[in-house]
PDB file of C-alpha atoms in Angstrom:
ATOM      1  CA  UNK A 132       0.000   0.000   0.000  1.00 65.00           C
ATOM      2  CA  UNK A 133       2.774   2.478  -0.115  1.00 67.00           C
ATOM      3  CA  UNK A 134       3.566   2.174   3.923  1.00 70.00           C
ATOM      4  CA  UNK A 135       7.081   3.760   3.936  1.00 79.00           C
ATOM      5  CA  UNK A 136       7.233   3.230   7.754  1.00 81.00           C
ATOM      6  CA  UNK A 137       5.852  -0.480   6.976  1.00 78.00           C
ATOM      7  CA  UNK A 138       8.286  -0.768   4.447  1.00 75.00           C
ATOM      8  CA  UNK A 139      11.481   0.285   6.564  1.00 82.00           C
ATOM      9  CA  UNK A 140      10.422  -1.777   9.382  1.00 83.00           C
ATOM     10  CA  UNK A 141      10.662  -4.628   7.250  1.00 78.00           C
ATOM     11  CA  UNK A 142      13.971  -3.655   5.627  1.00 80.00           C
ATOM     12  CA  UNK A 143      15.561  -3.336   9.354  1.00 84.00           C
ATOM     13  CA  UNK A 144      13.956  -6.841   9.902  1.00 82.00           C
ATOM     14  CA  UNK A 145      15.200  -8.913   6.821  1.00 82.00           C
ATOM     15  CA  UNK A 146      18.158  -6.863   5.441  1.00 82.00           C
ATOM     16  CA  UNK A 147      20.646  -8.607   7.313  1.00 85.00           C
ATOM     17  CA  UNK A 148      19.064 -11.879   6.367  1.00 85.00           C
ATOM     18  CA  UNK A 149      18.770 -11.231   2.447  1.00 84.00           C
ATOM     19  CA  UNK A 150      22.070  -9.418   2.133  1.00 85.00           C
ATOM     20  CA  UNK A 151      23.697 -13.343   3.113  1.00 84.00           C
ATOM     21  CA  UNK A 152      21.437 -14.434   0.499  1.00 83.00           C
ATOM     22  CA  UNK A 153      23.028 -12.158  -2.241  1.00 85.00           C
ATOM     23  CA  UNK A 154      26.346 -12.589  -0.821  1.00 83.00           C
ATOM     24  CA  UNK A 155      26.425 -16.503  -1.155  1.00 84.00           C
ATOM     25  CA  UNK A 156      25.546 -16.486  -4.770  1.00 83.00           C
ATOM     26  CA  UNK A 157      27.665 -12.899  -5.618  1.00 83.00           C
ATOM     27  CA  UNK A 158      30.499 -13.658  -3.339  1.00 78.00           C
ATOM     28  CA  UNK A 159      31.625  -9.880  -3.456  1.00 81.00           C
ATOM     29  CA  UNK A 160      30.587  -7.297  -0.886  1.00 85.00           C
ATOM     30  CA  UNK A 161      29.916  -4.743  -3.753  1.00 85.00           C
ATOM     31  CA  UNK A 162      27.893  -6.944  -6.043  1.00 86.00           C
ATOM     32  CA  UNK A 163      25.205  -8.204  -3.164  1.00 85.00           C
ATOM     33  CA  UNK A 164      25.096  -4.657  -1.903  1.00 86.00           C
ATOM     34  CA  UNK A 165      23.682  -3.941  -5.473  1.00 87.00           C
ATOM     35  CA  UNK A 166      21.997  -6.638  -5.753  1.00 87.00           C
ATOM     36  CA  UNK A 167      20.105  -5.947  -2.098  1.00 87.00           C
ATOM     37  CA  UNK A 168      19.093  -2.539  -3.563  1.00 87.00           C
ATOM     38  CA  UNK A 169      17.479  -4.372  -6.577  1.00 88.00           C
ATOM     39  CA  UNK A 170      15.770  -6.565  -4.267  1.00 84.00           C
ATOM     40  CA  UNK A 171      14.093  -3.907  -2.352  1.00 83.00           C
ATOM     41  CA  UNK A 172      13.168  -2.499  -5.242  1.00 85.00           C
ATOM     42  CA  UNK A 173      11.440  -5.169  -6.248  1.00 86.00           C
ATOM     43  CA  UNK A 174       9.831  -6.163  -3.180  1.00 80.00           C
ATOM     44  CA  UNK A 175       8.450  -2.147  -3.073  1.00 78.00           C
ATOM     45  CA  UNK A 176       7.095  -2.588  -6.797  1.00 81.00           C
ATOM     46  CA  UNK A 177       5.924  -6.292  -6.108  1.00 77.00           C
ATOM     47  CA  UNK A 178       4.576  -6.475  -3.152  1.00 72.00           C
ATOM     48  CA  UNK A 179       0.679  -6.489  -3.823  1.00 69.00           C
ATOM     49  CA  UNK A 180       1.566  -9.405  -5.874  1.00 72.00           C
ATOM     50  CA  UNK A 181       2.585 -11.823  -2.900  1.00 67.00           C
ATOM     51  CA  UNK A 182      -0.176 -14.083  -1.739  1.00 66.00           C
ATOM     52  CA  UNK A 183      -0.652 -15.918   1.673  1.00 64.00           C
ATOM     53  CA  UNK A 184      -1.232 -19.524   0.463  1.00 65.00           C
ATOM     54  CA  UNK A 185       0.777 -21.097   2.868  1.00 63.00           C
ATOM     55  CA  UNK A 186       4.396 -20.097   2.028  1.00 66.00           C
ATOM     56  CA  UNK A 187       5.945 -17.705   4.550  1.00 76.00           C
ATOM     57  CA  UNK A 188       6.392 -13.484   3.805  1.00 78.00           C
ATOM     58  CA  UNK A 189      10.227 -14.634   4.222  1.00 81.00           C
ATOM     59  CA  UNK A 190      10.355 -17.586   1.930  1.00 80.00           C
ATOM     60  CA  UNK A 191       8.954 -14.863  -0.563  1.00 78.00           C
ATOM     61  CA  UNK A 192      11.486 -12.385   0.447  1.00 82.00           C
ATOM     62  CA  UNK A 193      14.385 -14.536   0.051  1.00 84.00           C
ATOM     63  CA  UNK A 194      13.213 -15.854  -3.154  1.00 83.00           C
ATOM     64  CA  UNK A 195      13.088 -12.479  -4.761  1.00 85.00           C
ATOM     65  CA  UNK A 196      16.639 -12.147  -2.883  1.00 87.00           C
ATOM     66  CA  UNK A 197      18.380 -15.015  -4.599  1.00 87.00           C
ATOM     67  CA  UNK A 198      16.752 -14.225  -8.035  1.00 87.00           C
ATOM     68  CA  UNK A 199      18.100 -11.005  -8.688  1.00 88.00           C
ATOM     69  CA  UNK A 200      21.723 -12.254  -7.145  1.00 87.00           C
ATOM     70  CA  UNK A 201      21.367 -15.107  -9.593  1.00 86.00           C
ATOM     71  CA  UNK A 202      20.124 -12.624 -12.629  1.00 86.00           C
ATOM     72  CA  UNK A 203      23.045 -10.378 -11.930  1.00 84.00           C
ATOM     73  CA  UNK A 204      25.964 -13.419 -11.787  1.00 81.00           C
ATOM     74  CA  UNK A 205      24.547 -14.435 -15.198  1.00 82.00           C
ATOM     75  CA  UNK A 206      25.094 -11.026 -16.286  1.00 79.00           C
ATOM     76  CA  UNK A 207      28.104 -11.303 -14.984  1.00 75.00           C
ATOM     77  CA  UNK A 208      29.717 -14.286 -16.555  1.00 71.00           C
ATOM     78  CA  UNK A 209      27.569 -13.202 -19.830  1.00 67.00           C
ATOM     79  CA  UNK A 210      30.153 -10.383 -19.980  1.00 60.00           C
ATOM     80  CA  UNK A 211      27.875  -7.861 -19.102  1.00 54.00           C
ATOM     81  CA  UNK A 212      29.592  -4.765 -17.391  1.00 54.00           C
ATOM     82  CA  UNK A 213      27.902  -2.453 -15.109  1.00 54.00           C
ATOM     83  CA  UNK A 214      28.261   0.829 -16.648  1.00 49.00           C
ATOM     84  CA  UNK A 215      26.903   3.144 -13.592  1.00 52.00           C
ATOM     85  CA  UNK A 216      30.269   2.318 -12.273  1.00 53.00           C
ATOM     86  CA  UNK A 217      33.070   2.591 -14.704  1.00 53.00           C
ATOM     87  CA  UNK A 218      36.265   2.500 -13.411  1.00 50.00           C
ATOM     88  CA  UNK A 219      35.576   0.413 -10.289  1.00 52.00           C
ATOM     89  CA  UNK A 220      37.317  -2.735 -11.777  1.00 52.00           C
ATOM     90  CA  UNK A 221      40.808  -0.518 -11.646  1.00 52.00           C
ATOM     91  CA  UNK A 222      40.983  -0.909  -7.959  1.00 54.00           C
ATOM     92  CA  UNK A 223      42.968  -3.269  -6.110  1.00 57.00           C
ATOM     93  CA  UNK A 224      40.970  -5.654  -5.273  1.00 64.00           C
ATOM     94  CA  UNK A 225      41.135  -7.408  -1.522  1.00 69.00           C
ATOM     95  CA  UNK A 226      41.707  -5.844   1.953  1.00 73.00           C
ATOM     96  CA  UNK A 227      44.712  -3.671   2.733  1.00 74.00           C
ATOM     97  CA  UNK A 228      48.248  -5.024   4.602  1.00 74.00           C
ATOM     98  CA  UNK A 229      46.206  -3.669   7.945  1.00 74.00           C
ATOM     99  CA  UNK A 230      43.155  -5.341   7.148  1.00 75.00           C
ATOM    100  CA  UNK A 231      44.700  -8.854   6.357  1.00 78.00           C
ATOM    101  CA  UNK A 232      46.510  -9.240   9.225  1.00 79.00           C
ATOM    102  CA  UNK A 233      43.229  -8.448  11.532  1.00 75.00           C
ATOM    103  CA  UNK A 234      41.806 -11.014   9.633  1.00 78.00           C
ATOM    104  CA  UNK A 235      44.316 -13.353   9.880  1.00 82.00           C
ATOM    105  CA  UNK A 236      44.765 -12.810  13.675  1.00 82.00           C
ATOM    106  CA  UNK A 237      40.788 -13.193  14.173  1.00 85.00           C
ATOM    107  CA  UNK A 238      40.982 -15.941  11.614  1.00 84.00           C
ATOM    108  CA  UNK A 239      43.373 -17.839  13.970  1.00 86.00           C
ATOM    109  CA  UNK A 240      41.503 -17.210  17.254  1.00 87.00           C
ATOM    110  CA  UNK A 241      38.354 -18.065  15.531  1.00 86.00           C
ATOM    111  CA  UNK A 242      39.879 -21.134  14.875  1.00 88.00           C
ATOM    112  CA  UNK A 243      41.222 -21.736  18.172  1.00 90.00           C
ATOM    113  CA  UNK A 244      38.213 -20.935  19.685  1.00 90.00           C
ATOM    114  CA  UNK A 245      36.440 -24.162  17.169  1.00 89.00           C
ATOM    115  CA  UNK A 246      39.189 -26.210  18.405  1.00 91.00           C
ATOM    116  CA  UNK A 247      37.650 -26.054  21.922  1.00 92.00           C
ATOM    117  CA  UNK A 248      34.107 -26.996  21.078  1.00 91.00           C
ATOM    118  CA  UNK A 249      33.174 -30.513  21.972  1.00 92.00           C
ATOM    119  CA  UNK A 250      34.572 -32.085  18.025  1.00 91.00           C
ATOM    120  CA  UNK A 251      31.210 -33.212  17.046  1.00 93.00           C
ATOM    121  CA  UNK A 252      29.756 -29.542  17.797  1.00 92.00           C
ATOM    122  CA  UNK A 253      32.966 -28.209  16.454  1.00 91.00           C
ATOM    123  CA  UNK A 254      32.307 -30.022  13.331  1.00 92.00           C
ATOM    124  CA  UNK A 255      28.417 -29.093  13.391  1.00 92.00           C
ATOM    125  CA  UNK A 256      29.102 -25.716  14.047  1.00 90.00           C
ATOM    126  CA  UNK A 257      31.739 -25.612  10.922  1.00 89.00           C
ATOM    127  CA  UNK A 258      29.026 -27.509   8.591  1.00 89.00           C
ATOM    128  CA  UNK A 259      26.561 -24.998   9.321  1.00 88.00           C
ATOM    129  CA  UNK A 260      28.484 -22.331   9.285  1.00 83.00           C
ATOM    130  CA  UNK A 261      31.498 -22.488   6.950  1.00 81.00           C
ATOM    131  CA  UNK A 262      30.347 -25.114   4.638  1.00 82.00           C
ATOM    132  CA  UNK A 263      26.793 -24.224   4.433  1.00 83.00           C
ATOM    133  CA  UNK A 264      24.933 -27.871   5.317  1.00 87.00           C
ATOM    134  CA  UNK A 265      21.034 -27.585   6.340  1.00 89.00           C
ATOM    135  CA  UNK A 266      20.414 -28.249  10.029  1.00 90.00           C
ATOM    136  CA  UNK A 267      18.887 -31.296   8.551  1.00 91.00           C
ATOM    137  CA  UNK A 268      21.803 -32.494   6.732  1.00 91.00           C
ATOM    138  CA  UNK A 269      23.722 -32.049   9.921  1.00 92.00           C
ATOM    139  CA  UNK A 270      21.292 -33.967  12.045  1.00 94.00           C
ATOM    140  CA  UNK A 271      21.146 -36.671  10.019  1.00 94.00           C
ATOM    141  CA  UNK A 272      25.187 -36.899   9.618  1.00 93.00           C
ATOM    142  CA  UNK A 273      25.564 -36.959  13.220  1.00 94.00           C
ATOM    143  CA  UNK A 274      22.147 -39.120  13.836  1.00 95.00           C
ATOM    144  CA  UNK A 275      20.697 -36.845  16.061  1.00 95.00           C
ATOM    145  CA  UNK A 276      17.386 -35.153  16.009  1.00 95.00           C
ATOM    146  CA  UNK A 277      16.902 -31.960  14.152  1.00 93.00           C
ATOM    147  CA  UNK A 278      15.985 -29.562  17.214  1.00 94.00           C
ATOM    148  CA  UNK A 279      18.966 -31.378  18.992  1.00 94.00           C
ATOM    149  CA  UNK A 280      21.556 -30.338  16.219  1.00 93.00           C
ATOM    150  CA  UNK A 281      19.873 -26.617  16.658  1.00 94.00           C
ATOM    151  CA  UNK A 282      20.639 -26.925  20.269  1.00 94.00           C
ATOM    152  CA  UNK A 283      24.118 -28.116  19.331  1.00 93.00           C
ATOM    153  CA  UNK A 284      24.787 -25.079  17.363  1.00 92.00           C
ATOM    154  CA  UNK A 285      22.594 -22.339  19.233  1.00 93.00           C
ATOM    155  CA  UNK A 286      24.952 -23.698  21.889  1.00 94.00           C
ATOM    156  CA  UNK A 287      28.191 -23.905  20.044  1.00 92.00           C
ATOM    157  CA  UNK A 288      27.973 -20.290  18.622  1.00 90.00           C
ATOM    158  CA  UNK A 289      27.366 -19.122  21.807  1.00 92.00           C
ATOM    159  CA  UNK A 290      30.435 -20.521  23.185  1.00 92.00           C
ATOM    160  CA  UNK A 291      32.274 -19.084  20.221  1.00 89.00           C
ATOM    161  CA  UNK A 292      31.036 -15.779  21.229  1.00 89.00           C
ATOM    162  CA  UNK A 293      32.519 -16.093  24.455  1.00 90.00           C
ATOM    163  CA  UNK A 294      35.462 -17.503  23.663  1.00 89.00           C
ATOM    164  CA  UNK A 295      35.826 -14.459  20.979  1.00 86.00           C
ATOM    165  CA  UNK A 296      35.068 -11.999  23.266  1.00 85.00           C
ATOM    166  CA  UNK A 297      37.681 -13.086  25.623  1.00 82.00           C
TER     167      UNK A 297
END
């Protein structure tokens, strides 16, 4: 209906959410940023069109999500350049000397901190997490129940909270 205080409610709910989305399929910062701005877009043009029959706002939300980050790496590897932004390709791409060796230093704790998880919720926590496995997946790798593995890694990232904090 036009709701622009509706509509920025929801985009401080499930931005976070959809930006992992468009960063899974993009893989850059710079390209799912884009691509979240086309997705809002879209949702803001679109969304008389969604329709309660059983399917969840979110499911909706992250379908339009992956869509456009999927339209835009075809574009991509069609050859298609972006030509709002000429120029950007010239800079050096990855972090600077500072930046990598924060990274590396959290990279290593982070680790260290994984290390000290029981290993099955080490290795939970890691399939969830680094390797992207469904919570079902997991549960039935480790032949546990499915709300058990979300206790495992509810749990586990937790601890790895701590532990990073520390």
């Amino acid at each position: 209906m036009g709701d622009r205080a509706a509509f920025e409610a929801l985009y401080d709910r499930v931005s976070a959410k959809l930006f992992g989305v468009s960063l899974r399929v993009l893989d850059t910062r710079a390209a799912a940023e884009d691509a979240m701005q086309d997705t809002f877009v879209k949702i803001w043009n679109n969304a008389d069109r969604y329709q309660a029959n059983g399917l969840s706002p979110m499911t909706w939300l992250i379908t339009i999500a992956r869509n456009t980050a999927i339209d835009r790496l075809r574009a991509r590897r069609k050859g298609h350049q972006d030509i709002d932004t000429p120029g950007l390709a010239l800079a050096a791409p990855g972090p600077t000397p500072e930046q990598s060796a924060v990274a590396s230093s959290e990279a290593s704790k982070l680790t260290d901190c994984l290390d000290q998880l029981e290993a099955d919720r080490g290795a939970a926590v890691r399939g969830a997490y680094l390797d992207g496995d469904s919570y079902a997946d997991l549960a039935e790798r480790f032949n546990v129940p499915l709300n058990t593995m979300r206790t495992w890694l509810r749990r586990g990232l937790l601890s790895l909270r701590e532990c990073m904090s520390l």
